[in-house]
PDB file of C-alpha atoms in Angstrom:
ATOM      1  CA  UNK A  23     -16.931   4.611  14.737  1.00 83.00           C
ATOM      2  CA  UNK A  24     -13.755   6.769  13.118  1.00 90.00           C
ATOM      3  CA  UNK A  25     -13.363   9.834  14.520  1.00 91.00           C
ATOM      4  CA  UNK A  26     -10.578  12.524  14.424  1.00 92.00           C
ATOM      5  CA  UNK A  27      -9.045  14.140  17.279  1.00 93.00           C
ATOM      6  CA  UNK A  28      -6.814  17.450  17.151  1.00 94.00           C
ATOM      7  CA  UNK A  29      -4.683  18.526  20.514  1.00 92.00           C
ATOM      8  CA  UNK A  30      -2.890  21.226  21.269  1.00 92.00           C
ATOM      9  CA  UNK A  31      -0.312  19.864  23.973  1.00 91.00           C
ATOM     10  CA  UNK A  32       3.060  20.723  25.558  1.00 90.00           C
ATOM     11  CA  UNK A  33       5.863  19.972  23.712  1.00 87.00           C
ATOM     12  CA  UNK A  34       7.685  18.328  26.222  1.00 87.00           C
ATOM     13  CA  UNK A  35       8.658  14.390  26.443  1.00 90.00           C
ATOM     14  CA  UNK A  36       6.040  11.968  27.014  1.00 90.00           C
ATOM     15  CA  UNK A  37       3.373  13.791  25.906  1.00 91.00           C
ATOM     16  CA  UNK A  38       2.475  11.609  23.309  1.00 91.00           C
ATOM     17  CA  UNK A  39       2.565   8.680  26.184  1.00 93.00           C
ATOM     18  CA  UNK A  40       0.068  10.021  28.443  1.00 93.00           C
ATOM     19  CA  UNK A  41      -2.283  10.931  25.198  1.00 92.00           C
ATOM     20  CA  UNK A  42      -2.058   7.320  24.098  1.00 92.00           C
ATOM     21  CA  UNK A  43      -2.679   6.056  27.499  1.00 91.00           C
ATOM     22  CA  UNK A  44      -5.978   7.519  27.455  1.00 91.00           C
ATOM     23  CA  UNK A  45      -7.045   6.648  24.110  1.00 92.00           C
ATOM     24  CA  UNK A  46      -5.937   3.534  25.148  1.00 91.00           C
ATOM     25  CA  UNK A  47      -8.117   3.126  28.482  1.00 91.00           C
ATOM     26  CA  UNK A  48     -11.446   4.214  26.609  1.00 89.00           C
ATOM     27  CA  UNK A  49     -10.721   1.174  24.170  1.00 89.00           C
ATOM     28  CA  UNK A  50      -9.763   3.531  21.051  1.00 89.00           C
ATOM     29  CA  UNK A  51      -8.090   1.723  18.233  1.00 93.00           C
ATOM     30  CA  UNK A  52      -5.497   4.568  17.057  1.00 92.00           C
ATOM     31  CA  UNK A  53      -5.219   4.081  13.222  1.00 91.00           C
ATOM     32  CA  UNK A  54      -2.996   7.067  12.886  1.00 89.00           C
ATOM     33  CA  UNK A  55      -0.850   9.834  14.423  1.00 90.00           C
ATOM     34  CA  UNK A  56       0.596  13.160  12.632  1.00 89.00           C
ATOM     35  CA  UNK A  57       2.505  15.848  14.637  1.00 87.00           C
ATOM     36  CA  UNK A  58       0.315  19.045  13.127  1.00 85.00           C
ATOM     37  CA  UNK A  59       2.783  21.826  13.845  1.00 80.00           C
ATOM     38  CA  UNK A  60       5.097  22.549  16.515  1.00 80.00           C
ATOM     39  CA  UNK A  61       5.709  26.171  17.401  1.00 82.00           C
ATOM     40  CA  UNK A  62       6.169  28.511  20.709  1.00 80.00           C
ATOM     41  CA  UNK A  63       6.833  25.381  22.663  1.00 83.00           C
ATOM     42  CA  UNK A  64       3.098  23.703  22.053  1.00 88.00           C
ATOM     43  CA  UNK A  65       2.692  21.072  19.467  1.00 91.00           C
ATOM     44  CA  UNK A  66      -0.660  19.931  17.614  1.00 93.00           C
ATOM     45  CA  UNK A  67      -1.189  16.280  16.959  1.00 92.00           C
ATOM     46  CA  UNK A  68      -4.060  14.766  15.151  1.00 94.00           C
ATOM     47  CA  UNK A  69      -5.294  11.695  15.903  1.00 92.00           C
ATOM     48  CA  UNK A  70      -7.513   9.107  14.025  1.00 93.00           C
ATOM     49  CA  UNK A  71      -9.069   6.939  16.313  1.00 92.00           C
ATOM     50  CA  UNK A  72     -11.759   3.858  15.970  1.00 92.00           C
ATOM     51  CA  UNK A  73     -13.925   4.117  19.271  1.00 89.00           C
ATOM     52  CA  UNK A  74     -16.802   1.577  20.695  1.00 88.00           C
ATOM     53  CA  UNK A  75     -18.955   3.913  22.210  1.00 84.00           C
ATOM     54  CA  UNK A  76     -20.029   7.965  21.937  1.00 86.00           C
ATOM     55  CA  UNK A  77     -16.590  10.240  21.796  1.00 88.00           C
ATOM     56  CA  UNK A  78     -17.246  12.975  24.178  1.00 90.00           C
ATOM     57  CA  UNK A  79     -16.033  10.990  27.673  1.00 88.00           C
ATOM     58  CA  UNK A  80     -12.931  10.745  25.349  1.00 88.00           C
ATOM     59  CA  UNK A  81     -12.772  13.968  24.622  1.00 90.00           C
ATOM     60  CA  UNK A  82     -13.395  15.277  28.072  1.00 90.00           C
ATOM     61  CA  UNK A  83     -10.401  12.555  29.617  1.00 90.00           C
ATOM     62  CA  UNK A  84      -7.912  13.917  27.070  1.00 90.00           C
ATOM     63  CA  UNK A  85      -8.778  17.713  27.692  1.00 89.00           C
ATOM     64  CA  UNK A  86      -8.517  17.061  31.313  1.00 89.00           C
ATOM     65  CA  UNK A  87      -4.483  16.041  31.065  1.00 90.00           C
ATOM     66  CA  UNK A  88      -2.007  19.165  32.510  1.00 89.00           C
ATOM     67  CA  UNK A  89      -0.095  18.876  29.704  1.00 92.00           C
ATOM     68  CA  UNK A  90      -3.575  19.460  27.065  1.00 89.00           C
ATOM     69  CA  UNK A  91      -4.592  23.167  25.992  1.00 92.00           C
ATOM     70  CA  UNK A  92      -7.267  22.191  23.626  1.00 92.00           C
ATOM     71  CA  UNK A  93      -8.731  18.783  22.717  1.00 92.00           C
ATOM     72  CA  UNK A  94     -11.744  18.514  20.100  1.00 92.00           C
ATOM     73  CA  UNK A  95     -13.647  16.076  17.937  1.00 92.00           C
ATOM     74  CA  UNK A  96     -12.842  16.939  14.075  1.00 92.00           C
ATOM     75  CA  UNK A  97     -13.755  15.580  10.605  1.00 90.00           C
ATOM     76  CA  UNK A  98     -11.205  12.339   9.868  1.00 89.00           C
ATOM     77  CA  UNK A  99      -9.183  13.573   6.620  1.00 87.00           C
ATOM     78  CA  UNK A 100     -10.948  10.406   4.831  1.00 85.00           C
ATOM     79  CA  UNK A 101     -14.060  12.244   5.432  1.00 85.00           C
ATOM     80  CA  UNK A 102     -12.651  15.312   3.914  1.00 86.00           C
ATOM     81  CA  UNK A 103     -10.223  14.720   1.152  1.00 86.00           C
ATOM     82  CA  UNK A 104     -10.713  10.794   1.042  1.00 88.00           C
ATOM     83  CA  UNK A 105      -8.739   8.766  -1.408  1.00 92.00           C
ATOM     84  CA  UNK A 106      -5.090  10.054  -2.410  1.00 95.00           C
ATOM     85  CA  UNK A 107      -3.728  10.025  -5.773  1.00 96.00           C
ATOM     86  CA  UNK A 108      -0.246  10.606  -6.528  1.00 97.00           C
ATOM     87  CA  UNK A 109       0.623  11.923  -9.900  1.00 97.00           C
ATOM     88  CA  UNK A 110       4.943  12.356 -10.139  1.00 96.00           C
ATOM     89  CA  UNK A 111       7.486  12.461 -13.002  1.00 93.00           C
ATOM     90  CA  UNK A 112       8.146  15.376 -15.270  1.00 89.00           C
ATOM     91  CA  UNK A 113       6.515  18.849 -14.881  1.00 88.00           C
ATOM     92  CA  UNK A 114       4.969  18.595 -18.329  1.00 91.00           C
ATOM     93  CA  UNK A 115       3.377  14.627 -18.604  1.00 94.00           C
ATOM     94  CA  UNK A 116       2.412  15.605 -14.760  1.00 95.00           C
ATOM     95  CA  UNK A 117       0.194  18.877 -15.135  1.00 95.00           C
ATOM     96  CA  UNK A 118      -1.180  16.405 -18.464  1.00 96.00           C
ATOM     97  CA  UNK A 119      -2.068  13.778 -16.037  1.00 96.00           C
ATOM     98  CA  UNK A 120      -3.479  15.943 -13.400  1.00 96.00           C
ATOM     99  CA  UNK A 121      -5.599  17.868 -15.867  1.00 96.00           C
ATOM    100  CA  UNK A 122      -7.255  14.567 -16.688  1.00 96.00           C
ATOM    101  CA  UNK A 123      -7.805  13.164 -12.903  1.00 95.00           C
ATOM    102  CA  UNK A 124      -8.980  16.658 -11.607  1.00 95.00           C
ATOM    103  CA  UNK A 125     -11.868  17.168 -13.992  1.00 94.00           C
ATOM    104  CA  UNK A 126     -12.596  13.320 -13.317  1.00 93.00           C
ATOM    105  CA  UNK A 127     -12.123  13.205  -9.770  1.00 92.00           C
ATOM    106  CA  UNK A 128     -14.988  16.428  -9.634  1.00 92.00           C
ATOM    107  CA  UNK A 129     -17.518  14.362 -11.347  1.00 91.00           C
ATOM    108  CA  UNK A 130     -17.537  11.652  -8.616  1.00 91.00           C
ATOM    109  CA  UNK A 131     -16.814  13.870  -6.276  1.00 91.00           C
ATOM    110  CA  UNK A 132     -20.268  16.003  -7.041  1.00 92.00           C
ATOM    111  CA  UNK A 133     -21.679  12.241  -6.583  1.00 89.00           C
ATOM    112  CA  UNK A 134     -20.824  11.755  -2.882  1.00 88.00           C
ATOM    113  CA  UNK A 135     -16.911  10.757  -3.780  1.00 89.00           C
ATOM    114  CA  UNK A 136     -13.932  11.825  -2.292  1.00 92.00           C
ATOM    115  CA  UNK A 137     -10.528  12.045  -4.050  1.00 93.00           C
ATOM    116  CA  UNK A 138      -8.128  14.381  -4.045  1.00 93.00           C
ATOM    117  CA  UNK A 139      -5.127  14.788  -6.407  1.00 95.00           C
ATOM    118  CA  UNK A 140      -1.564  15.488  -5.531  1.00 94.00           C
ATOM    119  CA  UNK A 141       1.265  16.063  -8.040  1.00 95.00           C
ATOM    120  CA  UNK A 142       5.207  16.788  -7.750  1.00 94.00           C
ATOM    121  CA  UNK A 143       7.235  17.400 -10.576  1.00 94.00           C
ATOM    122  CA  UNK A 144      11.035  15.693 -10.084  1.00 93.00           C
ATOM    123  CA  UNK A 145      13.526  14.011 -12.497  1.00 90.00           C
ATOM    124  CA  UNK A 146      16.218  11.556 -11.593  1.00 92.00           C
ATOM    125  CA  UNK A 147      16.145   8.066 -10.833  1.00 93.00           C
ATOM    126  CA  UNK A 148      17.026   8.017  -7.503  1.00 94.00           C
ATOM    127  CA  UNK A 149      14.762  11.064  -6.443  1.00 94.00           C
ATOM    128  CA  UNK A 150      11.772   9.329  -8.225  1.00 95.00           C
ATOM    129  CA  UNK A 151      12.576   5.802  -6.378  1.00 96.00           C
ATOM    130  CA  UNK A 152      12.785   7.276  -3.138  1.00 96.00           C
ATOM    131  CA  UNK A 153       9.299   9.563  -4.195  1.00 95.00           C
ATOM    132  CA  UNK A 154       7.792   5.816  -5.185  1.00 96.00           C
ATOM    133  CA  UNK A 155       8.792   4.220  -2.226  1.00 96.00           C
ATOM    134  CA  UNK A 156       7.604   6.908   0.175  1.00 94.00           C
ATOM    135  CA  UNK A 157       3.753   7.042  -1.442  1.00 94.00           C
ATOM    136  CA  UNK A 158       3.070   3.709   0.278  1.00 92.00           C
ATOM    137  CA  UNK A 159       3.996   5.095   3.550  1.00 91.00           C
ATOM    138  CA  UNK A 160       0.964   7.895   3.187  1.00 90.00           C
ATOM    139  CA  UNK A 161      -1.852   7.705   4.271  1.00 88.00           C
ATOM    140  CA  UNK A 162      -4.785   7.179   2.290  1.00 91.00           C
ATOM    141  CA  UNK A 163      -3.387   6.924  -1.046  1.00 93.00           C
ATOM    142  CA  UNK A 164      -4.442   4.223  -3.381  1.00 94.00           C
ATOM    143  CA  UNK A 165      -2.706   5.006  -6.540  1.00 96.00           C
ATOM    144  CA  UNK A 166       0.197   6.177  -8.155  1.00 97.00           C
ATOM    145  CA  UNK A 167       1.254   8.013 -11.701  1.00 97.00           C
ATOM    146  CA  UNK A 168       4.276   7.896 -13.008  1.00 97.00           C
ATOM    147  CA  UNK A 169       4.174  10.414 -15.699  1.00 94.00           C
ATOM    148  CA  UNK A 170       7.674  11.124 -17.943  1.00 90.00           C
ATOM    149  CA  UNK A 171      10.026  10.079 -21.130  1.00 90.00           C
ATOM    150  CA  UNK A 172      11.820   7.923 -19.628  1.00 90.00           C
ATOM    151  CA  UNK A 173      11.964   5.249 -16.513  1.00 92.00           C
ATOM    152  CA  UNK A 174      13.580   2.586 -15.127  1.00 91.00           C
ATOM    153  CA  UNK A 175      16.836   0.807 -12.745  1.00 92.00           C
ATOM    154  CA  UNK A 176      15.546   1.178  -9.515  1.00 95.00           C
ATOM    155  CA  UNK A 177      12.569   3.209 -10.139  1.00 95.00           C
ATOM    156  CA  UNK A 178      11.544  -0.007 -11.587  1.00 96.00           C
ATOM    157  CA  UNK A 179      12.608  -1.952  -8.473  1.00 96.00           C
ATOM    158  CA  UNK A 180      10.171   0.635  -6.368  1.00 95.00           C
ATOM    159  CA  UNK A 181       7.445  -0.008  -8.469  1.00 96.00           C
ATOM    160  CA  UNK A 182       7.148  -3.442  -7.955  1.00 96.00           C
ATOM    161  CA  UNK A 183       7.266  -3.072  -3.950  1.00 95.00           C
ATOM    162  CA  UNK A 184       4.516  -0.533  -3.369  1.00 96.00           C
ATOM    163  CA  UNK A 185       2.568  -2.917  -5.695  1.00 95.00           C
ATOM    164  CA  UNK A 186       3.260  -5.728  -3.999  1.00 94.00           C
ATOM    165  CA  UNK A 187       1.917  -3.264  -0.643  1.00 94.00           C
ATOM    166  CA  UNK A 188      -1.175  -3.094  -2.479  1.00 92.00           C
ATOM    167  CA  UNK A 189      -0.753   0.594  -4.325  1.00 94.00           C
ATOM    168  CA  UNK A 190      -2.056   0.581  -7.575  1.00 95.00           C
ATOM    169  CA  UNK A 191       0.661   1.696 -10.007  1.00 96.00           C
ATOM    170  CA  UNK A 192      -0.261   3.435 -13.547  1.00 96.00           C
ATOM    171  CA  UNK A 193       2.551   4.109 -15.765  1.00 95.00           C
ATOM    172  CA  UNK A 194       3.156   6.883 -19.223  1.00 95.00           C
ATOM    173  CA  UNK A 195       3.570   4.687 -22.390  1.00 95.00           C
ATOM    174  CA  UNK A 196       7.281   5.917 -21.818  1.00 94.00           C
ATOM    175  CA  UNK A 197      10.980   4.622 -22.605  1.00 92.00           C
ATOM    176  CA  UNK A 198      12.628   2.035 -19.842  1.00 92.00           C
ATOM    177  CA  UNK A 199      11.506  -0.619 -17.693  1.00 93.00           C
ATOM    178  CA  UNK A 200       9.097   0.805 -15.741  1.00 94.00           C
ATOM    179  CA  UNK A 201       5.983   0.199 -17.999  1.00 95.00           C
ATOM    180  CA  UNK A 202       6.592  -3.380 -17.452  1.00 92.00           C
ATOM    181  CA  UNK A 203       6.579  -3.107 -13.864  1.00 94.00           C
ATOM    182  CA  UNK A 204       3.206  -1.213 -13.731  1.00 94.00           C
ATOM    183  CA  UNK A 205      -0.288  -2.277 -13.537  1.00 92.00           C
ATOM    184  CA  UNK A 206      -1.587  -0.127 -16.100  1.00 93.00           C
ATOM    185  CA  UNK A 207       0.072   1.649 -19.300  1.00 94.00           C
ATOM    186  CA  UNK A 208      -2.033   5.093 -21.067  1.00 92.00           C
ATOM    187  CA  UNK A 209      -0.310   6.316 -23.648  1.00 94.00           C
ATOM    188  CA  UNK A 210      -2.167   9.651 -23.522  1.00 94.00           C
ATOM    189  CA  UNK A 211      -1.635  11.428 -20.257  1.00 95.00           C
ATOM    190  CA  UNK A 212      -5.328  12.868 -19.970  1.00 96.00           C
ATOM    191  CA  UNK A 213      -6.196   9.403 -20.339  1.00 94.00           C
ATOM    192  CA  UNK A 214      -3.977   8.516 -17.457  1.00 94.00           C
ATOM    193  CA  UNK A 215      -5.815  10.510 -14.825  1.00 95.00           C
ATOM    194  CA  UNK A 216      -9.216   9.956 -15.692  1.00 93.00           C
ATOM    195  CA  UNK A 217      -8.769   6.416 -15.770  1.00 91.00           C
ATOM    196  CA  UNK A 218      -6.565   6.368 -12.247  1.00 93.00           C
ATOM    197  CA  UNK A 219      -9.629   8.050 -11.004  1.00 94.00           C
ATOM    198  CA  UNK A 220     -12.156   5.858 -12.460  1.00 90.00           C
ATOM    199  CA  UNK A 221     -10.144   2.310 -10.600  1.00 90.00           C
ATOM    200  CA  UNK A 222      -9.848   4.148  -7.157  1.00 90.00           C
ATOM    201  CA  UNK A 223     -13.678   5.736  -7.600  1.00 87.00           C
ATOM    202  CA  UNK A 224     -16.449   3.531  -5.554  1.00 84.00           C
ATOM    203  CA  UNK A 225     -18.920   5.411  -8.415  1.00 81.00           C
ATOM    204  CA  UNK A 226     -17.301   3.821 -11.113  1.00 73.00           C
ATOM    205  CA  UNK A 227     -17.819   1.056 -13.199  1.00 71.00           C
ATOM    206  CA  UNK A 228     -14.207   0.038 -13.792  1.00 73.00           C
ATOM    207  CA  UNK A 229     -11.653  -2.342 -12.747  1.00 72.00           C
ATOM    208  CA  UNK A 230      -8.549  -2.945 -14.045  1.00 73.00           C
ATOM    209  CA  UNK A 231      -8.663  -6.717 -13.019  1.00 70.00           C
ATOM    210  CA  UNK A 232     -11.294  -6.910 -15.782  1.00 68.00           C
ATOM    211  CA  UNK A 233      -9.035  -5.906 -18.097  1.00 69.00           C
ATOM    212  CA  UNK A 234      -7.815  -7.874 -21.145  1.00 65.00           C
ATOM    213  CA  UNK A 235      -4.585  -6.177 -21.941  1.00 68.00           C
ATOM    214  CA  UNK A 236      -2.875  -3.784 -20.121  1.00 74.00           C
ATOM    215  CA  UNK A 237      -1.384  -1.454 -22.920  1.00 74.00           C
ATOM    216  CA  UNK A 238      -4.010   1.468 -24.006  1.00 82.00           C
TER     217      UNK A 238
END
């Protein structure tokens, strides 16, 4: 089983050691770490953890460490807000896009689904590459849309390694080389987000492998 775990600990060195240590004794599989928040010389950590047996010994071992305040079994964020998409580009073609994924992403989610939708607005090519680049190293998030005019040079070059990670790319109809690079090309940016939702969605009957062209 996949459980999350969220600590309040000391913020000291080697903290994150002895927490790992124990995990690590019970047999727990740690498929991800985030540092929560540090303030007033405690830090929270969050921990997503695949486990053999029942969680609570767990639990009790890591809440039992001098340097733990508080220790408890919480919902995993894939439980919660599931699959990621990640709408970027210009503020216009983005609130476009996200219009169309929100309302789609709500009618699988009322189905048992979980997506969630996050946007940021930039211009520039080397803000955007970097912004490409760093979606693959999120967690959870299975698509990318690249929503403005114009795109290309290394935003291009981006493109092509977080697909080649496995992170589904959907590109604006737009100017430059980046509609080359993508896997999918809507002209119309409602368009974009409903059908970015409908190739991550488990509830939907769509996949863009079936496709015969790649241009819509």
């Amino acid at each position: 089983m996949k459980i999350g775990i969220e600590i309040t600990a000391a913020d000291d060195p080697g903290v994150l050691h002895q927490l790992t240590g124990v995990i690590a004794r019970r047999d727990g599989n740690i498929r991800s770490i985030q540092i929560v928040e540090q303030t007033g010389g405690d830090t929270r950590i969050y921990f997503e953890v695949e486990l053999p047996a029942e969680p609570e010994a767990l639990i009790a071992k890591l809440g039992a460490l001098s340097v733990v305040r508080h220790a408890a079994k919480v919902e995993t964020m894939e439980q919660v807000y599931g699959k990621r998409i990640i709408i970027m580009g210009g503020g216009a073609q983005v609130a476009q896009v996200a219009l169309g994924a929100i309302i789609e992403a709500d009618r699988h989610n009322i189905r048992g689904e979980h997506i969630s939708v996050d946007t940021i607005p930039l211009v520039g090519e080397k803000p955007l590459a970097a912004a490409v680049r760093a979606a693959a190293r999120l967690p959870r998030v299975k698509a990318l849309v690249l929503a403005g005019s114009l795109m290309g040079g290394d935003i291009e070059h981006a493109v092509r390694e977080v697909r080649a990670l496995g992170l589904l790319v959907v590109s604006l109809n737009m100017a430059g080389s980046v509609p080359d690079a993508a896997d999918l090309v809507v002209t119309d940016p409602v368009q974009a987000g409903v059908m970015t939702v409908m190739a991550v969605a488990d509830t939907a009957k769509f996949t863009i492998g079936r496709l015969t062209r790649r241009v819509f």
